[in-house]
PDB file of C-alpha atoms in Angstrom:
ATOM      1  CA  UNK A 990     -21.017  -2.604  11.944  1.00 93.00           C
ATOM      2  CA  UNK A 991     -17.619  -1.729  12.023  1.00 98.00           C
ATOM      3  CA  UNK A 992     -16.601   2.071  12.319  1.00 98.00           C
ATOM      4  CA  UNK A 993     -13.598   3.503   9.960  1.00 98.00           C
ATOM      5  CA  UNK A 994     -11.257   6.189   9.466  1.00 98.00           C
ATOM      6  CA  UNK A 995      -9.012   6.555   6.524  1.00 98.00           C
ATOM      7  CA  UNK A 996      -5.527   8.888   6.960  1.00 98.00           C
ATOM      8  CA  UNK A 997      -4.979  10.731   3.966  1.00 96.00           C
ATOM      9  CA  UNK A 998      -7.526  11.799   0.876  1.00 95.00           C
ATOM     10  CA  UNK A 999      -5.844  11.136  -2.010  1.00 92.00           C
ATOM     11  CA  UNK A1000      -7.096   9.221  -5.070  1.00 90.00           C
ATOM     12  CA  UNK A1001      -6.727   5.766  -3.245  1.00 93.00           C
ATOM     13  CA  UNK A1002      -8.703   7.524   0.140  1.00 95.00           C
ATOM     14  CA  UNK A1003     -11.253   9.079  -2.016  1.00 94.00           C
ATOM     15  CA  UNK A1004     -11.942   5.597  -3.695  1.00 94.00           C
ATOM     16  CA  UNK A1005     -12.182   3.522  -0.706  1.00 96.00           C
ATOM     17  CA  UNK A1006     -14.076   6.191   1.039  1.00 96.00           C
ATOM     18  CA  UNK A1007     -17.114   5.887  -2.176  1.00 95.00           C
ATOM     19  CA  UNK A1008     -16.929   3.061  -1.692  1.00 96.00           C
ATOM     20  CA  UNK A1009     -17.538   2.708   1.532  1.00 97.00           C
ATOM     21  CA  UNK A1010     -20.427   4.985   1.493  1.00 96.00           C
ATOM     22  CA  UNK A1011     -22.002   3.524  -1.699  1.00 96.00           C
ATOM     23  CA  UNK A1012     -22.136   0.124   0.983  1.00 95.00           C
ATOM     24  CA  UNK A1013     -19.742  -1.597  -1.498  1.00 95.00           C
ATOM     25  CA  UNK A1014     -17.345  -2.566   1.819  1.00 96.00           C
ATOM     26  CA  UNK A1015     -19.053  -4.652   3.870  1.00 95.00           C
ATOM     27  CA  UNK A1016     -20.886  -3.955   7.267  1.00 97.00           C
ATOM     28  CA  UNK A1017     -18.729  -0.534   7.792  1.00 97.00           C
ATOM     29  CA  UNK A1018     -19.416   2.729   8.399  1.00 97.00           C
ATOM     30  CA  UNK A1019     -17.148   5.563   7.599  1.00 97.00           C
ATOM     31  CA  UNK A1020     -16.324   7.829  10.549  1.00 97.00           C
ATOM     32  CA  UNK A1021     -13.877  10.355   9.857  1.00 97.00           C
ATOM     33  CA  UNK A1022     -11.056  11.227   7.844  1.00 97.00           C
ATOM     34  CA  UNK A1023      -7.241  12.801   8.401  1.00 97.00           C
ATOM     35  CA  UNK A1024      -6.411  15.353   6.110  1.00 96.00           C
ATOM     36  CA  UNK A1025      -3.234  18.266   6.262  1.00 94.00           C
ATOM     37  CA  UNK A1026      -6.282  20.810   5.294  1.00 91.00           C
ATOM     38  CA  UNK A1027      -9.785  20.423   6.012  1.00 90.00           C
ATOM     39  CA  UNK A1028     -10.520  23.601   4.681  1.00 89.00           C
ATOM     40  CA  UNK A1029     -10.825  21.884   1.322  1.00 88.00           C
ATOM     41  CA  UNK A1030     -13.396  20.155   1.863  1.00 86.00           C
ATOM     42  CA  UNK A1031     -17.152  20.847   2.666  1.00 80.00           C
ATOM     43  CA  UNK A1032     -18.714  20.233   5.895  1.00 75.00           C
ATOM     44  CA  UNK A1033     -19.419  16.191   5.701  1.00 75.00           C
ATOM     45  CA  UNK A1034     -20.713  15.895   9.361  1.00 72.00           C
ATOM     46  CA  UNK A1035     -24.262  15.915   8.350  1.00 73.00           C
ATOM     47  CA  UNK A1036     -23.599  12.819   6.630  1.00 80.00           C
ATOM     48  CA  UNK A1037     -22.038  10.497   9.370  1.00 88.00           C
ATOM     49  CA  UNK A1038     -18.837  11.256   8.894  1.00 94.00           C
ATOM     50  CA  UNK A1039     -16.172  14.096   9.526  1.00 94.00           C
ATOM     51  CA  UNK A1040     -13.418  15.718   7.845  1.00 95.00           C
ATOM     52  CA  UNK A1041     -10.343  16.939   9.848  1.00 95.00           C
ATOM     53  CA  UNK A1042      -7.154  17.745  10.352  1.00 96.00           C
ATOM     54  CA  UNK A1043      -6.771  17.364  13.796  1.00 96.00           C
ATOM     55  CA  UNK A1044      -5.708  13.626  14.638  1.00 97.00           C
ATOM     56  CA  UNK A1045      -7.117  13.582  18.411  1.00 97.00           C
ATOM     57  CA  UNK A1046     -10.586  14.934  16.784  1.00 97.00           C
ATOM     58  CA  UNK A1047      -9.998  11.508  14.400  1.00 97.00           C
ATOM     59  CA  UNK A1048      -8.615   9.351  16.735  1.00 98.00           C
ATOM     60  CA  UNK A1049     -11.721  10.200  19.435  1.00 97.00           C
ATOM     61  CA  UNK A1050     -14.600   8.801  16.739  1.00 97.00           C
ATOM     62  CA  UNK A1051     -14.521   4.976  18.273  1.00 97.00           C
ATOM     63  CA  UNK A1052     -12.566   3.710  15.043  1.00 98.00           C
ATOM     64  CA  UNK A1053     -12.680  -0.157  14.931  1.00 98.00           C
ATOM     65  CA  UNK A1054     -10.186   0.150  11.343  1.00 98.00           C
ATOM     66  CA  UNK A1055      -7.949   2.686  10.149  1.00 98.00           C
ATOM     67  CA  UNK A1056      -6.834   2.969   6.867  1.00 98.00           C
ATOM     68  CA  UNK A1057      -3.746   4.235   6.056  1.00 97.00           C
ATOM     69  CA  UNK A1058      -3.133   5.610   2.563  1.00 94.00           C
ATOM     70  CA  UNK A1059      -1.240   8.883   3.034  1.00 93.00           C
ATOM     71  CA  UNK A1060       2.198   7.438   2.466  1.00 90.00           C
ATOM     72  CA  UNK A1061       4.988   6.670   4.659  1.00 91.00           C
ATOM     73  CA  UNK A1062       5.325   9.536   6.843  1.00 94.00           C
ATOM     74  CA  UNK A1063       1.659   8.866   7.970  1.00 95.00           C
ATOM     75  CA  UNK A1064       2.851   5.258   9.173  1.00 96.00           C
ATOM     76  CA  UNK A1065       5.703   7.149  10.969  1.00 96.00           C
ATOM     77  CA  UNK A1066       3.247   9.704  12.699  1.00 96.00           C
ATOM     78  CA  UNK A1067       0.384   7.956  13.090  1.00 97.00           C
ATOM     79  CA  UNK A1068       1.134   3.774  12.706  1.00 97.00           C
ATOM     80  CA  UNK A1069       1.272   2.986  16.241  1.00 97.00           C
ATOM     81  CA  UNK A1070      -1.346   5.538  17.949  1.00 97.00           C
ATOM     82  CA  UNK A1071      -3.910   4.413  15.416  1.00 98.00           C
ATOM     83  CA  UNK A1072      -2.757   0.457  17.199  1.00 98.00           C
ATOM     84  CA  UNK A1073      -2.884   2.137  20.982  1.00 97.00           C
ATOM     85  CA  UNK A1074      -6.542   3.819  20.061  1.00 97.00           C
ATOM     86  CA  UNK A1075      -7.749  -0.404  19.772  1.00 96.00           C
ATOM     87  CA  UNK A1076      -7.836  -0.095  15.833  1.00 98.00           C
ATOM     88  CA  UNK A1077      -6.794  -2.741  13.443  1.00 98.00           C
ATOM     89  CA  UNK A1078      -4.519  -0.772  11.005  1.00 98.00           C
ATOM     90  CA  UNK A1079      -4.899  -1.366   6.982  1.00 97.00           C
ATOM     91  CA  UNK A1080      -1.179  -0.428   5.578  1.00 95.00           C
ATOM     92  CA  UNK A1081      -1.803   1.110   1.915  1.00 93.00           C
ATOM     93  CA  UNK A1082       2.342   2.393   2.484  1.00 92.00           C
ATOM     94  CA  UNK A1083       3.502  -0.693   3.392  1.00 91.00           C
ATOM     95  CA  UNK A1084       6.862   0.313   1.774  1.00 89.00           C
ATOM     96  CA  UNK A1085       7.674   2.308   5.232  1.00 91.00           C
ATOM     97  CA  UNK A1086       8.545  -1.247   6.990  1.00 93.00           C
ATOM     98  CA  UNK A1087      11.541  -1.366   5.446  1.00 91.00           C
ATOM     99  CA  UNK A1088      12.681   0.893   7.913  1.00 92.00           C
ATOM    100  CA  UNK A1089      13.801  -2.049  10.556  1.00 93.00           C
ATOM    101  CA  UNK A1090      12.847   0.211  13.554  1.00 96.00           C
ATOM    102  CA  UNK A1091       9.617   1.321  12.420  1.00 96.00           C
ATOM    103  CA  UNK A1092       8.317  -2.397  11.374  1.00 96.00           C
ATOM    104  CA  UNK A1093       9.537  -3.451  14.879  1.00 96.00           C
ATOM    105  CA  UNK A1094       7.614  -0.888  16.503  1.00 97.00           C
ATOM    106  CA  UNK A1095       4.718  -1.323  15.161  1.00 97.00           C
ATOM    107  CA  UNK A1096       4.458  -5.209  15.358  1.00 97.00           C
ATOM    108  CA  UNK A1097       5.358  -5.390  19.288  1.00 97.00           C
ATOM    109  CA  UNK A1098       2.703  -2.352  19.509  1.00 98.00           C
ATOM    110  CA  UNK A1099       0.241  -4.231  17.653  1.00 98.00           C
ATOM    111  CA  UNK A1100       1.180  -7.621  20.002  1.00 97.00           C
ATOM    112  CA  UNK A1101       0.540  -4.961  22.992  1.00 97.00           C
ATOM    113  CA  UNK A1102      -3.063  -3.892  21.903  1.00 97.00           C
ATOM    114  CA  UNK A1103      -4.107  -7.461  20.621  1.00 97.00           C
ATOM    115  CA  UNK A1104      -4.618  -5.303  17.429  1.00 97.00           C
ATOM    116  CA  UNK A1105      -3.777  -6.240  14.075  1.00 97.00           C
ATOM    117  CA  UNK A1106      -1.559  -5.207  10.910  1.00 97.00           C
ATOM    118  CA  UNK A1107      -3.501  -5.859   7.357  1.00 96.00           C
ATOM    119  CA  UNK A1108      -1.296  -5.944   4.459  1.00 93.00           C
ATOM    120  CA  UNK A1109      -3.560  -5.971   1.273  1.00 90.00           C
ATOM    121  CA  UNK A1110      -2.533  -7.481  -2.082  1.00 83.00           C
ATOM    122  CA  UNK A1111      -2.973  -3.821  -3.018  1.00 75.00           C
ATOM    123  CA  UNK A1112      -0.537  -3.632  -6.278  1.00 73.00           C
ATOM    124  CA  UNK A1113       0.422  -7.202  -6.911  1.00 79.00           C
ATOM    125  CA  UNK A1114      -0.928 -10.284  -7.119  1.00 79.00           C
ATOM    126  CA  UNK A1115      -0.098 -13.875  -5.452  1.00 82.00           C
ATOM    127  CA  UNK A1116       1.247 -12.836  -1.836  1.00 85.00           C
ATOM    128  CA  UNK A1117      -1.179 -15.351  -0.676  1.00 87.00           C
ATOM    129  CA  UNK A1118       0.844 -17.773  -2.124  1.00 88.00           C
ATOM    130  CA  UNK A1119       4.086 -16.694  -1.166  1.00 90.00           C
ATOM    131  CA  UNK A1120       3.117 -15.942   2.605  1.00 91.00           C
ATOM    132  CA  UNK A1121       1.559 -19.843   1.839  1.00 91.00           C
ATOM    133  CA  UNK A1122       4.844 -21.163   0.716  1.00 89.00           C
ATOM    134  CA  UNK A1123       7.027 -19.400   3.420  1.00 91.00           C
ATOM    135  CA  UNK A1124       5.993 -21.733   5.877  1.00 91.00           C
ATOM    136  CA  UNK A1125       8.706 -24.023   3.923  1.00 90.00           C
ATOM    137  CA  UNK A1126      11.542 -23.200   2.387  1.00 92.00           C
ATOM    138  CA  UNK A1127      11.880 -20.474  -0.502  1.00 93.00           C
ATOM    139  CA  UNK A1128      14.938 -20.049  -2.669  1.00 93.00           C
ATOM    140  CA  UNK A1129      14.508 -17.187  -4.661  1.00 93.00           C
ATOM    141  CA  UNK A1130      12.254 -14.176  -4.611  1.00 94.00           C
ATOM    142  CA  UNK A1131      12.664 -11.687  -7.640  1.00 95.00           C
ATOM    143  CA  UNK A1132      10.602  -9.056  -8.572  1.00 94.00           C
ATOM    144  CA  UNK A1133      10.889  -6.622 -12.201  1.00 94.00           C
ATOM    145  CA  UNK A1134       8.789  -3.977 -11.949  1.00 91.00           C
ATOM    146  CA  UNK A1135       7.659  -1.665 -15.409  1.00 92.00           C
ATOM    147  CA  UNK A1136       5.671   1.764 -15.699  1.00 90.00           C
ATOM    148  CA  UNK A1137       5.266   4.252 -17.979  1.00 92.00           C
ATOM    149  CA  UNK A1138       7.387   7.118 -17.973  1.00 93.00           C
ATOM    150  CA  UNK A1139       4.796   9.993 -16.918  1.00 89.00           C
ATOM    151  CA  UNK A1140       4.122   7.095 -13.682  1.00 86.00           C
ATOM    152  CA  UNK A1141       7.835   8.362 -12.319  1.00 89.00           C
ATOM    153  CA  UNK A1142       7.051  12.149 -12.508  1.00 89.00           C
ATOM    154  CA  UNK A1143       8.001  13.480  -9.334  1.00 85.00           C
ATOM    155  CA  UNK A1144      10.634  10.847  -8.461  1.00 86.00           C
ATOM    156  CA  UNK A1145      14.153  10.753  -8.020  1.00 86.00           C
ATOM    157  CA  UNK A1146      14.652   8.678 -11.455  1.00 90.00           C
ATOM    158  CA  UNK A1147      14.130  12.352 -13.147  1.00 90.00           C
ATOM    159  CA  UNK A1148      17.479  12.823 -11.938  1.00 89.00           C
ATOM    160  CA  UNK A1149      18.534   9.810 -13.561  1.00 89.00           C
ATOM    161  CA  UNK A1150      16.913  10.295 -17.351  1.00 91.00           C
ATOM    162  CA  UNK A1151      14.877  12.421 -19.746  1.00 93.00           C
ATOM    163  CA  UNK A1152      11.411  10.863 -19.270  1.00 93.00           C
ATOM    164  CA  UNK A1153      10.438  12.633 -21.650  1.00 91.00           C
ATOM    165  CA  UNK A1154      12.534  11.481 -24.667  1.00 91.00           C
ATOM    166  CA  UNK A1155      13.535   8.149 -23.679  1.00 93.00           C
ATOM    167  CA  UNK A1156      12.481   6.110 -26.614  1.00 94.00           C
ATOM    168  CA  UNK A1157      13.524   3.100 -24.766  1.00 95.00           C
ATOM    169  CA  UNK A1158      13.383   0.938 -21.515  1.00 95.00           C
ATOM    170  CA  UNK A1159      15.757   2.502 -19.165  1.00 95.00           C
ATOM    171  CA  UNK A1160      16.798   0.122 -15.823  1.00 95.00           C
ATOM    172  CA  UNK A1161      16.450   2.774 -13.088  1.00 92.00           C
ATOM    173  CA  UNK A1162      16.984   0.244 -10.358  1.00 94.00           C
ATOM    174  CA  UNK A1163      18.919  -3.225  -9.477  1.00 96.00           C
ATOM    175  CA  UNK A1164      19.368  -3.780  -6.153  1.00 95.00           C
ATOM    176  CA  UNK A1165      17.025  -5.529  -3.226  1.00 95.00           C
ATOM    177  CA  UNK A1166      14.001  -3.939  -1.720  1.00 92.00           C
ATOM    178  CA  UNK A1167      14.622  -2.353   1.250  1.00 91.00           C
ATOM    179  CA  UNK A1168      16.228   0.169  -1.064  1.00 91.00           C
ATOM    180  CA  UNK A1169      13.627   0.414  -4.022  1.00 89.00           C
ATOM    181  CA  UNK A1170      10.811   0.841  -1.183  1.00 83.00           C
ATOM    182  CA  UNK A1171      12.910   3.879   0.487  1.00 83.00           C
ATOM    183  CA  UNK A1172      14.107   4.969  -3.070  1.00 84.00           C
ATOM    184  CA  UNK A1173      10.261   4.599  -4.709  1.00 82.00           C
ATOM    185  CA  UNK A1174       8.034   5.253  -1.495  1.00 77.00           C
ATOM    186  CA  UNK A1175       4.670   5.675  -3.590  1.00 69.00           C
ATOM    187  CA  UNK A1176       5.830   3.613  -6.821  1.00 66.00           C
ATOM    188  CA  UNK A1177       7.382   0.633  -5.438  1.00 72.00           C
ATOM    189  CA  UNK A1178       5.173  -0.363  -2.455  1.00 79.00           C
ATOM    190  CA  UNK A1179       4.704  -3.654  -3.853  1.00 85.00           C
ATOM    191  CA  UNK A1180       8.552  -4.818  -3.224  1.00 88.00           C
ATOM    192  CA  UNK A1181       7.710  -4.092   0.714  1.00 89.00           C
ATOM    193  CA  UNK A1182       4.719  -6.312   0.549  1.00 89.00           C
ATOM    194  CA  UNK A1183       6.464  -9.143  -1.562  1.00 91.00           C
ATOM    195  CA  UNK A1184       8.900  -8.833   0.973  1.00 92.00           C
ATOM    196  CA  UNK A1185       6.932  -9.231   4.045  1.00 92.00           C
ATOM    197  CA  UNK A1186       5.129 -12.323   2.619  1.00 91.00           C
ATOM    198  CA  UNK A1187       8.571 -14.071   1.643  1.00 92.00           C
ATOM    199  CA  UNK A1188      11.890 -14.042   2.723  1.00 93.00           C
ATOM    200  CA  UNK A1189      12.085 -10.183   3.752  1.00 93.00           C
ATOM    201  CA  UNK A1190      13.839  -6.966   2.394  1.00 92.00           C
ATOM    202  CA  UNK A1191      17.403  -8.092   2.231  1.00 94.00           C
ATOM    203  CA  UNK A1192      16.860 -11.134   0.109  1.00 95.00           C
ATOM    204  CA  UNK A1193      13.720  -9.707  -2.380  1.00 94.00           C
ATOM    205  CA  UNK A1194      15.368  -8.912  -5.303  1.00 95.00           C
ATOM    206  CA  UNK A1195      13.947  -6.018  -7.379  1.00 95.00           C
ATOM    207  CA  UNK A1196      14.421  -4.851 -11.010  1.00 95.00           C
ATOM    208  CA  UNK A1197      12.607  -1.347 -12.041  1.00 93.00           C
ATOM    209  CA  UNK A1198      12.035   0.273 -15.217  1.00 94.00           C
ATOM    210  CA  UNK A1199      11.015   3.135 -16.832  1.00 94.00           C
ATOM    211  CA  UNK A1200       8.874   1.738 -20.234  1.00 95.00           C
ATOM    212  CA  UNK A1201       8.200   4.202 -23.131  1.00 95.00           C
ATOM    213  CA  UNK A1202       6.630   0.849 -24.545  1.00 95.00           C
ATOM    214  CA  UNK A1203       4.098   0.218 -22.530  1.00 93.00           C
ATOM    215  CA  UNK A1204       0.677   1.972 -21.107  1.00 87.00           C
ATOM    216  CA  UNK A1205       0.199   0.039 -17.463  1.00 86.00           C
ATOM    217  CA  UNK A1206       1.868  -0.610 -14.471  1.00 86.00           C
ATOM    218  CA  UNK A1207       3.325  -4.108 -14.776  1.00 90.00           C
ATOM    219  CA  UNK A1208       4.898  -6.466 -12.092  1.00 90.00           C
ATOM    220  CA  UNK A1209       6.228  -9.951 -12.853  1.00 94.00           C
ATOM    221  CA  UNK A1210       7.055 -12.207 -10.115  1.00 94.00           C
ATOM    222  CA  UNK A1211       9.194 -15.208  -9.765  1.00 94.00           C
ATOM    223  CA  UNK A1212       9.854 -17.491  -6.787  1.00 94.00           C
ATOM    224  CA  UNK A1213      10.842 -21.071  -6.259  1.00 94.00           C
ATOM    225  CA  UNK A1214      10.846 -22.557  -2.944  1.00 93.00           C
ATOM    226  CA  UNK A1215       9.805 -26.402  -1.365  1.00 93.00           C
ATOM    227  CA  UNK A1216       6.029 -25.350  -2.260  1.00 91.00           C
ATOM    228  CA  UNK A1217       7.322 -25.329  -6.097  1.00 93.00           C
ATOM    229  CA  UNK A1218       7.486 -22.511  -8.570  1.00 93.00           C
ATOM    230  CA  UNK A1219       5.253 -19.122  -9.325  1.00 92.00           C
ATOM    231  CA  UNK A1220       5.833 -16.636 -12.215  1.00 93.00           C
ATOM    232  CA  UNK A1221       3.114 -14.247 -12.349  1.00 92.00           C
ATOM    233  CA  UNK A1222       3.124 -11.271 -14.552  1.00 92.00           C
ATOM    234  CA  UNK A1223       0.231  -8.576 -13.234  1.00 87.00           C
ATOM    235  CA  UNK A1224      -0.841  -5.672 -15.409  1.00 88.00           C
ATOM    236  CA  UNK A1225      -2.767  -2.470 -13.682  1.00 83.00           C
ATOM    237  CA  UNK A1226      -4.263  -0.138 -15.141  1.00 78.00           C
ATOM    238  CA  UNK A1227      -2.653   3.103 -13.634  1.00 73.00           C
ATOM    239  CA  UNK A1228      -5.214   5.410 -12.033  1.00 73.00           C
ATOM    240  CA  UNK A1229      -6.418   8.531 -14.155  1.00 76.00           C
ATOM    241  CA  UNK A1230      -5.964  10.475 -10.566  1.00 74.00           C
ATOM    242  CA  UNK A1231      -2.515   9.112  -9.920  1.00 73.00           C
ATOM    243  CA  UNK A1232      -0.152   7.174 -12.175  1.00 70.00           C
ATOM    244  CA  UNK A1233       1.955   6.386  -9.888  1.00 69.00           C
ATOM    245  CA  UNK A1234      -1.126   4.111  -8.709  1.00 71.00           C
ATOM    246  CA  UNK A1235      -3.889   1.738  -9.936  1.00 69.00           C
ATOM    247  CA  UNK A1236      -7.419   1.327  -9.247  1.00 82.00           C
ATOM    248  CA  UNK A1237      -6.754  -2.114  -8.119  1.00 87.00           C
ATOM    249  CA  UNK A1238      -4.956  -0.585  -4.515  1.00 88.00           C
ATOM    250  CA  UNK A1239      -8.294   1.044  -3.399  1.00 91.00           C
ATOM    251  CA  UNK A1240     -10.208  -2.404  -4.550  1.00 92.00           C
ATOM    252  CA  UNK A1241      -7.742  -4.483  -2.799  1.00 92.00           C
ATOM    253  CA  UNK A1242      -8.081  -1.689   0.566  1.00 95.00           C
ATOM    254  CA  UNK A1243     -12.080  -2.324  -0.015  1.00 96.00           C
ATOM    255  CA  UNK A1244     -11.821  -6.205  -0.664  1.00 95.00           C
ATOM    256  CA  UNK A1245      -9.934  -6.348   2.786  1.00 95.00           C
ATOM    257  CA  UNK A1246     -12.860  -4.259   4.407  1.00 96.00           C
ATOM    258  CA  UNK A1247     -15.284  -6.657   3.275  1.00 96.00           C
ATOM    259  CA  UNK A1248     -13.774  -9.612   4.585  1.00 95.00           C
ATOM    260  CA  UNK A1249     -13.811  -7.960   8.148  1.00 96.00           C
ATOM    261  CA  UNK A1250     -17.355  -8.782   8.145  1.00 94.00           C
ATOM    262  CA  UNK A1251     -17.836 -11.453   5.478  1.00 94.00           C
ATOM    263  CA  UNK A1252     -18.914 -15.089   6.826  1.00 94.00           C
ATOM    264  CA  UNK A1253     -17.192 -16.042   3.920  1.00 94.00           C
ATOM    265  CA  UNK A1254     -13.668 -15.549   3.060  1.00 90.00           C
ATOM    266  CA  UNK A1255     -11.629 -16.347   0.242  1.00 87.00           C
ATOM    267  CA  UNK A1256      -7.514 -15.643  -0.757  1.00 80.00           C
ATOM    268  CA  UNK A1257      -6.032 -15.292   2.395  1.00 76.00           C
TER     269      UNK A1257
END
């Protein structure tokens, strides 16, 4: 039984966290949870597990995995402690890598500790492949990402356009993805992991838009290499908590849980 603790309580760390307690994740046990406020919340510790918002109280439980879904500045803060306290660490913001430094920290910490970094499919769909096909050669890596407009609320494309009377698609973004992961830290998360799998931030090429048109979050790959060709097209259903999310990040968080303690492993 492996022992967890999950950084931030949000909709993606409630949902792996019922998860985990409805016995839905494998042989784990949730431990404790980071929070900015645990005056929120009720007393949990009755149940097995704590609340707090003191990260030496979290850090002290004998975690085994840490999940991070707090966003960006929690890989900043807490990335490489979580590594030196002999957890794996499960990278919800993986979008915080692009920062050159910070990804270099964090892997020779990880190579220090003999601990690892898990980067789950969370948004998108075929990195399996692409990490697969990087072993050769690949060309091309492009990525257009869509959302609705009430998914950019709160982001800096409100200082770009009226989301609420565009009637049309409006290109917010053409560039590569070490800038639409610093630009989009919780919308574009999937660039940094398409990255990561392929051939890195400087070469992924990423398209977003803002879609009056359309109800989901949608992400279309294309990438040619020696292993051949992919175009996948991915449609998520954005999460009633969050739009800016879908439910498929917590699954993917939960699926990667599982296969901790699964004899039986498939899609890596």
């Amino acid at each position: 039984m492996l022992n967890v603790g999950i950084i931030g309580y949000g909709t993606i760390g409630q949902d792996v966290a019922q998860a985990i307690l409805q016995g839905n994740a494998g042989q784990v046990q949730l431990k404790a949870i980071l929070v900015r406020d645990e005056t929120k919340y009720p007393d949990t510790s009755s149940h097995g597990y704590i609340i707090t918002a003191d990260e030496e109280v979290f850090f002290r439980q004998g975690l085994d995995v840490v999940v991070e879904s707090a966003g960006h500045e929690a890989v900043k803060h807490y990335g490489e402690k979580a590594l030196d306290n002999r957890a794996d660490l499960i990278l919800v913001s993986v979008g915080a890598l692009a920062d050159e430094p910070l990804h270099l920290k964090i892997l020779e910490k990880a190579r220090q500790t003999g601990r690892k970094v898990m980067v789950p499919s969370a948004a998108i769909g075929g990195l399996d492949r692409i990490a697969a096909g990087s072993v050769g050669q690949i060309d091309e890596v492009t990525l257009v990402t869509r959302k609705p407009p009430k998914a950019w609320i709160g982001t800096v494309i409100e200082q770009q356009v009226n989301l609420a009377e565009l009637t049309e698609p409006f290109c917010a973004f053409d560039g590569v993805a070490r800038d639409s992961a610093r630009l989009f830290p919780e919308s574009v998360n999937v660039s940094a992991a398409l990255s990561l799998a392929g051939v890195g931030f400087d070469r992924t090429k990423v398209k977003v838009y803002v879609d009056p048109h359309i109800s989901h979050n949608t992400h279309e790959i294309e990438a040619k290499g020696k292993f051949g060709q992919i175009h996948l097209q991915i449609r998520n259903t954005p999460s009633a908590g969050n739009p800016k999310t879908g439910y498929i990040v917590a699954m993917s968080v939960i699926k990667t849980l599982r296969d901790l303690t699964s004899p039986f492993v498939i899609g890596i």
